PDB file of C-alpha atoms in Angstrom:
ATOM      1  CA  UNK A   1     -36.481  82.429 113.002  1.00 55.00           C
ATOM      2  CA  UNK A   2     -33.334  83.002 115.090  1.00 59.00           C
ATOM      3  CA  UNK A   3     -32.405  79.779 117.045  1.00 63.00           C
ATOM      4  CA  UNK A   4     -31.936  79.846 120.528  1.00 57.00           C
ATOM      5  CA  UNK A   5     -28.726  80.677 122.543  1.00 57.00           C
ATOM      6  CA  UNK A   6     -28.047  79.867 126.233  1.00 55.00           C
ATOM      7  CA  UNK A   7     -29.416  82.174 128.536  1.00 52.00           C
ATOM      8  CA  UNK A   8     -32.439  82.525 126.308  1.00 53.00           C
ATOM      9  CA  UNK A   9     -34.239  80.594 128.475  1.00 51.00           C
ATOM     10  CA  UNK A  10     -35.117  80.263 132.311  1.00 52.00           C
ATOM     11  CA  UNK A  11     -32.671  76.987 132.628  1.00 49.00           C
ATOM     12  CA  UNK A  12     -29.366  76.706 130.563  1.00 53.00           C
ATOM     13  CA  UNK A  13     -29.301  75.014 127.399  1.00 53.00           C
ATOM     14  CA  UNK A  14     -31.572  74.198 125.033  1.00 57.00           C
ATOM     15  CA  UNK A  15     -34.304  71.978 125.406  1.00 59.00           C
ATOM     16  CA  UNK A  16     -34.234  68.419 124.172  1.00 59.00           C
ATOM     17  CA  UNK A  17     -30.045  69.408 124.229  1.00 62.00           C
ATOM     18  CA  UNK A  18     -29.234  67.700 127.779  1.00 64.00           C
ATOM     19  CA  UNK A  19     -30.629  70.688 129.349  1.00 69.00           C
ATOM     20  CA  UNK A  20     -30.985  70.986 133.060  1.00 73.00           C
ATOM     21  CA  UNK A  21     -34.473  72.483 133.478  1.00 75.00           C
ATOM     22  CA  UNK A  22     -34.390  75.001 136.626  1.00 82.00           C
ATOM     23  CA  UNK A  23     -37.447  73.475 138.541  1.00 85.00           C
ATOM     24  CA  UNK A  24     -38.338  76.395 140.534  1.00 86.00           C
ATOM     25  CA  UNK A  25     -41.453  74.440 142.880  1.00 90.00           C
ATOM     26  CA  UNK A  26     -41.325  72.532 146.152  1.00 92.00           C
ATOM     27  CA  UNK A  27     -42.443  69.316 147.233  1.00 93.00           C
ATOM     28  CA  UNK A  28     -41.454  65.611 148.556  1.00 94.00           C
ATOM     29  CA  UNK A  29     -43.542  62.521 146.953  1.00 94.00           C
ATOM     30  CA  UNK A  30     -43.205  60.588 149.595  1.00 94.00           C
ATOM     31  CA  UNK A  31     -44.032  62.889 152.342  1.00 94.00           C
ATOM     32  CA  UNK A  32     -47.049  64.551 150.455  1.00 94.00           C
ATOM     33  CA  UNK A  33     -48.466  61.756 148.440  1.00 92.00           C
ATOM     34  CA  UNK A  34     -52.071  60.656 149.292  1.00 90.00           C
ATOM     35  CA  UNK A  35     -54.657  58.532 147.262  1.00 88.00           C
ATOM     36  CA  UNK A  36     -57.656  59.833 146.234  1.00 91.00           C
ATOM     37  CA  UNK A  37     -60.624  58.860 148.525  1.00 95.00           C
ATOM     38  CA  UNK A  38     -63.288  56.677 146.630  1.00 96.00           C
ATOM     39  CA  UNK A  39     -66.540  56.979 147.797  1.00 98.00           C
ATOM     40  CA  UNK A  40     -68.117  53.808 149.850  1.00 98.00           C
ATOM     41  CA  UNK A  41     -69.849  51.338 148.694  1.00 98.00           C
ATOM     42  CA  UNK A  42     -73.863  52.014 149.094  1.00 98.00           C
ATOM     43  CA  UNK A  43     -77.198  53.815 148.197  1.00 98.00           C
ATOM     44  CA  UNK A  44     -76.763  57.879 147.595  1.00 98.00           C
ATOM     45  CA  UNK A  45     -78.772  60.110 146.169  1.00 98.00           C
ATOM     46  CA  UNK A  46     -77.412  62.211 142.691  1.00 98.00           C
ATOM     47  CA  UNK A  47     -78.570  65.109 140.316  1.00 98.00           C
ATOM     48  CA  UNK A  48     -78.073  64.599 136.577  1.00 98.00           C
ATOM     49  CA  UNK A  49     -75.541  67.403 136.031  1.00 98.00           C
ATOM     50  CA  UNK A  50     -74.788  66.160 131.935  1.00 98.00           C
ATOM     51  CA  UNK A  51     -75.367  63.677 129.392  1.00 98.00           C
ATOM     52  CA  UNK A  52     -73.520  62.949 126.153  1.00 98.00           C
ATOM     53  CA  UNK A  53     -73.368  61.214 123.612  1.00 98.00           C
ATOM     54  CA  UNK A  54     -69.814  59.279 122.805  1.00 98.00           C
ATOM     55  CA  UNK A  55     -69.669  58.870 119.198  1.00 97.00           C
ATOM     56  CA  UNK A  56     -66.423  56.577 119.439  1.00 97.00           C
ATOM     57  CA  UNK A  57     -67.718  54.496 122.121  1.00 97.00           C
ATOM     58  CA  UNK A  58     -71.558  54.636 121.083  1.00 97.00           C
ATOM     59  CA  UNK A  59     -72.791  55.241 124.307  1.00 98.00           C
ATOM     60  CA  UNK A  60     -74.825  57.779 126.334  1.00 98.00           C
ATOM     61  CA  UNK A  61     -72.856  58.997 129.018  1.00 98.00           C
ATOM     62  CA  UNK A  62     -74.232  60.329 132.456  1.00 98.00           C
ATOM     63  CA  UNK A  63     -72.514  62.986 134.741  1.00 98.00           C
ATOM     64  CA  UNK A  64     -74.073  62.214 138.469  1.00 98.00           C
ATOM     65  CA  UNK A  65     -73.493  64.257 141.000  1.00 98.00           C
ATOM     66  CA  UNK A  66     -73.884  63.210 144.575  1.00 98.00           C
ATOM     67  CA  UNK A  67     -75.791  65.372 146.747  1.00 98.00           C
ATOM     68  CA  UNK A  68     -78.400  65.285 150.078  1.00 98.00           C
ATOM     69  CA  UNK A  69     -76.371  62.715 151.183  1.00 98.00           C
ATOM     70  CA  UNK A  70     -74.521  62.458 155.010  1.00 95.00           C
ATOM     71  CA  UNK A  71     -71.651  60.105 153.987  1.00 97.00           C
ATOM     72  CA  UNK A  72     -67.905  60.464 154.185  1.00 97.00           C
ATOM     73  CA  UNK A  73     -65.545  59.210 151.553  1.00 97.00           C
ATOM     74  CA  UNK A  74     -62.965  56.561 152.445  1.00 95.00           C
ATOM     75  CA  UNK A  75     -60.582  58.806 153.633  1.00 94.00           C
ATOM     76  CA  UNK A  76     -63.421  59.629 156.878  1.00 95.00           C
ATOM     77  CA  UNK A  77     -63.713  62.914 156.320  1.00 95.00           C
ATOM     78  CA  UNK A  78     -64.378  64.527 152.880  1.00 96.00           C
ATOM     79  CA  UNK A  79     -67.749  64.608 152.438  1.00 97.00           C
ATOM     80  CA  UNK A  80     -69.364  62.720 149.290  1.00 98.00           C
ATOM     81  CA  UNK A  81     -71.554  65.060 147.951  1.00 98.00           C
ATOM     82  CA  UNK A  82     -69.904  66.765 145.107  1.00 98.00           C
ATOM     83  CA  UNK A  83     -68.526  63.677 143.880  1.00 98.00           C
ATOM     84  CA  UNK A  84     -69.256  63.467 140.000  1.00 98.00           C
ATOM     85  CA  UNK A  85     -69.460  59.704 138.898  1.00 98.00           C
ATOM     86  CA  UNK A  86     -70.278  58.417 135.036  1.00 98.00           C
ATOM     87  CA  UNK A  87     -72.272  56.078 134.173  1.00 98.00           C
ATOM     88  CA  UNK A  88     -72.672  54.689 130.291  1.00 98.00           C
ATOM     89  CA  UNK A  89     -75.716  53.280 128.364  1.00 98.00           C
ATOM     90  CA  UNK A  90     -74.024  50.998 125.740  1.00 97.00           C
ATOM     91  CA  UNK A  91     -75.830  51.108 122.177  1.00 98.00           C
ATOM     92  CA  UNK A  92     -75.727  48.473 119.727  1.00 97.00           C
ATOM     93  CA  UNK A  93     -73.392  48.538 117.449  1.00 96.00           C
ATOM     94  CA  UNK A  94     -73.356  47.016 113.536  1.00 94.00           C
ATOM     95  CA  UNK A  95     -72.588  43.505 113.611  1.00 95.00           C
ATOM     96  CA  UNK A  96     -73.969  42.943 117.447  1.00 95.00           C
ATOM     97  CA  UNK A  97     -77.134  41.078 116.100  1.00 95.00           C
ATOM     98  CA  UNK A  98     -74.659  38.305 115.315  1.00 95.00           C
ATOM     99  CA  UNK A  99     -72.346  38.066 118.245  1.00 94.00           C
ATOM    100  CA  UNK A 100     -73.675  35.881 121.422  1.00 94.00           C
ATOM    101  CA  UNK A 101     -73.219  37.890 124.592  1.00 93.00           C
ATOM    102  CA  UNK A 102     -70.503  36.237 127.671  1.00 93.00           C
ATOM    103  CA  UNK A 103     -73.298  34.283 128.304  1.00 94.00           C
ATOM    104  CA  UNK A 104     -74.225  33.036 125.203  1.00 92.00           C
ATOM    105  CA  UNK A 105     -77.716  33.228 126.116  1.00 93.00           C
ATOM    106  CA  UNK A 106     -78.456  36.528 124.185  1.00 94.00           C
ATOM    107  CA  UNK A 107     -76.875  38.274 121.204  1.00 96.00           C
ATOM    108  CA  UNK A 108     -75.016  41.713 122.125  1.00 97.00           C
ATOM    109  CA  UNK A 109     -77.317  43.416 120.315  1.00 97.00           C
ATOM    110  CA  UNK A 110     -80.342  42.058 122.578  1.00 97.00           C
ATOM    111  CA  UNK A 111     -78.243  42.448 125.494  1.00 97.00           C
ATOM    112  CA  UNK A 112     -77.777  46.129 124.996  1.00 97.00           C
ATOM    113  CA  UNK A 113     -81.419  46.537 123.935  1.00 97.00           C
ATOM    114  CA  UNK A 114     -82.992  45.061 127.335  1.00 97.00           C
ATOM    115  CA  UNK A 115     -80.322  46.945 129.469  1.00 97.00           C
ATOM    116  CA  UNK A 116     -81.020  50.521 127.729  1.00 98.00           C
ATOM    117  CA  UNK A 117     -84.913  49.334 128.334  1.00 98.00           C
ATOM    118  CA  UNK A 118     -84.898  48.810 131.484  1.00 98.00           C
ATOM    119  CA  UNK A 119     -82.882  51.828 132.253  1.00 98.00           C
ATOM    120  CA  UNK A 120     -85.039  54.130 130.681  1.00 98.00           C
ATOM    121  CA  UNK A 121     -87.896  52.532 132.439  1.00 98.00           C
ATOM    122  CA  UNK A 122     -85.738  53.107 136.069  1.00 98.00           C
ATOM    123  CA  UNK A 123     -84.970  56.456 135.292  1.00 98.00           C
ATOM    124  CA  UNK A 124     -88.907  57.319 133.702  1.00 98.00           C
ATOM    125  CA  UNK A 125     -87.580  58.465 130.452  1.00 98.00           C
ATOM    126  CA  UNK A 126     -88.266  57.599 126.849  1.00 98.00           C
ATOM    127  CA  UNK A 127     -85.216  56.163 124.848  1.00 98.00           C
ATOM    128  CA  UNK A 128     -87.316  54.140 122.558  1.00 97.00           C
ATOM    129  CA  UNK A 129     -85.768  55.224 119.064  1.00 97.00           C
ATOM    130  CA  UNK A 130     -82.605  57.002 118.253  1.00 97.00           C
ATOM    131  CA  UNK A 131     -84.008  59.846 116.891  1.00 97.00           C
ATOM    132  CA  UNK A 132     -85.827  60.391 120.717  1.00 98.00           C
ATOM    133  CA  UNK A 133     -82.299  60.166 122.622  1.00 98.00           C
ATOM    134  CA  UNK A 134     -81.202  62.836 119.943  1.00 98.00           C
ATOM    135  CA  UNK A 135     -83.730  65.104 120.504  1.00 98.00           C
ATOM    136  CA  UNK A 136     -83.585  64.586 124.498  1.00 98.00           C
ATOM    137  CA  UNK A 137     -79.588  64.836 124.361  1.00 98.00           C
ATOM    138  CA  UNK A 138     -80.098  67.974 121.947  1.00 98.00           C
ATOM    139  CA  UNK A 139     -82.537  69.997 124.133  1.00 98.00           C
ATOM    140  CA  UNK A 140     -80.798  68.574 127.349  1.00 97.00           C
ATOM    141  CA  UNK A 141     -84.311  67.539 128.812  1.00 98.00           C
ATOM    142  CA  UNK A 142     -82.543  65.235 131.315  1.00 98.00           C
ATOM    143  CA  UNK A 143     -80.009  67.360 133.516  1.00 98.00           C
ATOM    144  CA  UNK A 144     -81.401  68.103 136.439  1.00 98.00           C
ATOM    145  CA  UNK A 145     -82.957  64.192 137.108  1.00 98.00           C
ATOM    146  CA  UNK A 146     -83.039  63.246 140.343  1.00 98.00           C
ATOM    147  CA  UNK A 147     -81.984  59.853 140.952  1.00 98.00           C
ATOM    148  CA  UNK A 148     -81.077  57.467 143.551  1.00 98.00           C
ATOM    149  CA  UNK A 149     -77.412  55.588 143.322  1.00 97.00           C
ATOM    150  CA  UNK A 150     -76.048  51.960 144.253  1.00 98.00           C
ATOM    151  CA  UNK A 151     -72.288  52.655 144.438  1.00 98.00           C
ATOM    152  CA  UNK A 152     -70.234  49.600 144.326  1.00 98.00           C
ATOM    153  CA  UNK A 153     -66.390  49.544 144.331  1.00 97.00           C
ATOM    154  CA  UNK A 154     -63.965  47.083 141.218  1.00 95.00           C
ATOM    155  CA  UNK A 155     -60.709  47.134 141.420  1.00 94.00           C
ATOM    156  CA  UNK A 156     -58.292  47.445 138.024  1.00 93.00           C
ATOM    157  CA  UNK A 157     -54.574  47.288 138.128  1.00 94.00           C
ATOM    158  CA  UNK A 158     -54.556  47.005 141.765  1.00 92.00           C
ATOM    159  CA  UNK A 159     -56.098  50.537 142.235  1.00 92.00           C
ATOM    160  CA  UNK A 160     -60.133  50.793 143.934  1.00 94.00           C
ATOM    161  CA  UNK A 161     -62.398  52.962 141.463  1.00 95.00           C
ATOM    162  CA  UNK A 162     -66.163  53.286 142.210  1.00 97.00           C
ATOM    163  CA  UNK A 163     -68.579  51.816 139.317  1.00 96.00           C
ATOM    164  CA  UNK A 164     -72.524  52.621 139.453  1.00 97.00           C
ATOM    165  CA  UNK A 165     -74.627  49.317 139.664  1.00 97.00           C
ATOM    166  CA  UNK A 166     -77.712  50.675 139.487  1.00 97.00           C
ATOM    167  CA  UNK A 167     -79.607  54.013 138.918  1.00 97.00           C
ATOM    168  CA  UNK A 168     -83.244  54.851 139.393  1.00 98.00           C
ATOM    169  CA  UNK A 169     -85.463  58.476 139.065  1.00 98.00           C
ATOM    170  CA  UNK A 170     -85.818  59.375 142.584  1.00 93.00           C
TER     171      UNK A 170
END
């Protein structure tokens, strides 16, 4: 392999060698920079557009859509549905049976159980075993749910995101 020579390239020099790329786009930061809209907090109506399963994180993760809804997000005029929000079912984990919650009124474990209960109850689904969220995440029997949203907004770092409080089969 032949190394490089100037002019080889589309800006002189060679990269990583105090090269001066030649930036051949146009814009201004300042003039053009807008924050994303978030959508506001409240009650919308979603489809179930994927569900996975996080292996890293151990949890179930939900790709809602929003859609049949007559809302604006904050920035007053882009319209909310077509928004795609996440929301994750947290499964126990090894080691949770013997770890109190924040609370301390609950083991993790517990806690996790009686949250992925009473979601699967909300969203009239079974989840009872592991081997029956396998099957359902395998043969993608629950895309195309219809469901029923409370957005909220949290902020982190001083930006606003939009976080999914609750989530119910329409």
């Amino acid at each position: 392999m032949s190394t490089p020579k100037p002019g080889d390239f589309d800006y002189p020099g060679v990269p990583g060698e105090g090269a001066v790329p030649n930036i051949t786009t146009d814009f201004n930061l300042d003039d053009e920079y807008k924050a994303d809209p978030i959508v506001p907090a409240g009650s919308y109506f979603a489809n179930v557009t994927k569900v996975w399963f996080d292996a890293e994180k151990n949890t179930i993760n939900w790709k809602l859509v929003l859609d049949g809804n007559e809302a604006v997000m904050s920035d007053g005029e882009t319209p909310v549905d077509g928004v795609a929000l996440t929301y994750k079912n947290w499964l126990p984990n090894p080691g949770d049976e013997h770890t109190p919650n924040s609370s301390g009124k609950s083991t993790k474990r517990q806690t996790k159980i009686n949250m992925l209960k009473r979601f699967a109850d909300d969203m009239k689904i079974d989840m009872s075993t592991p081997q029956m969220i396998q099957d359902a995440l395998l043969n993608h029997e629950w895309v195309g749910i219809r469901t029923q949203l409370t957005v909220t907004l949290r902020e982190y770092e001083g930006k606003i995101f939009n976080d999914i409080k609750t989530i119910k089969a329409e």
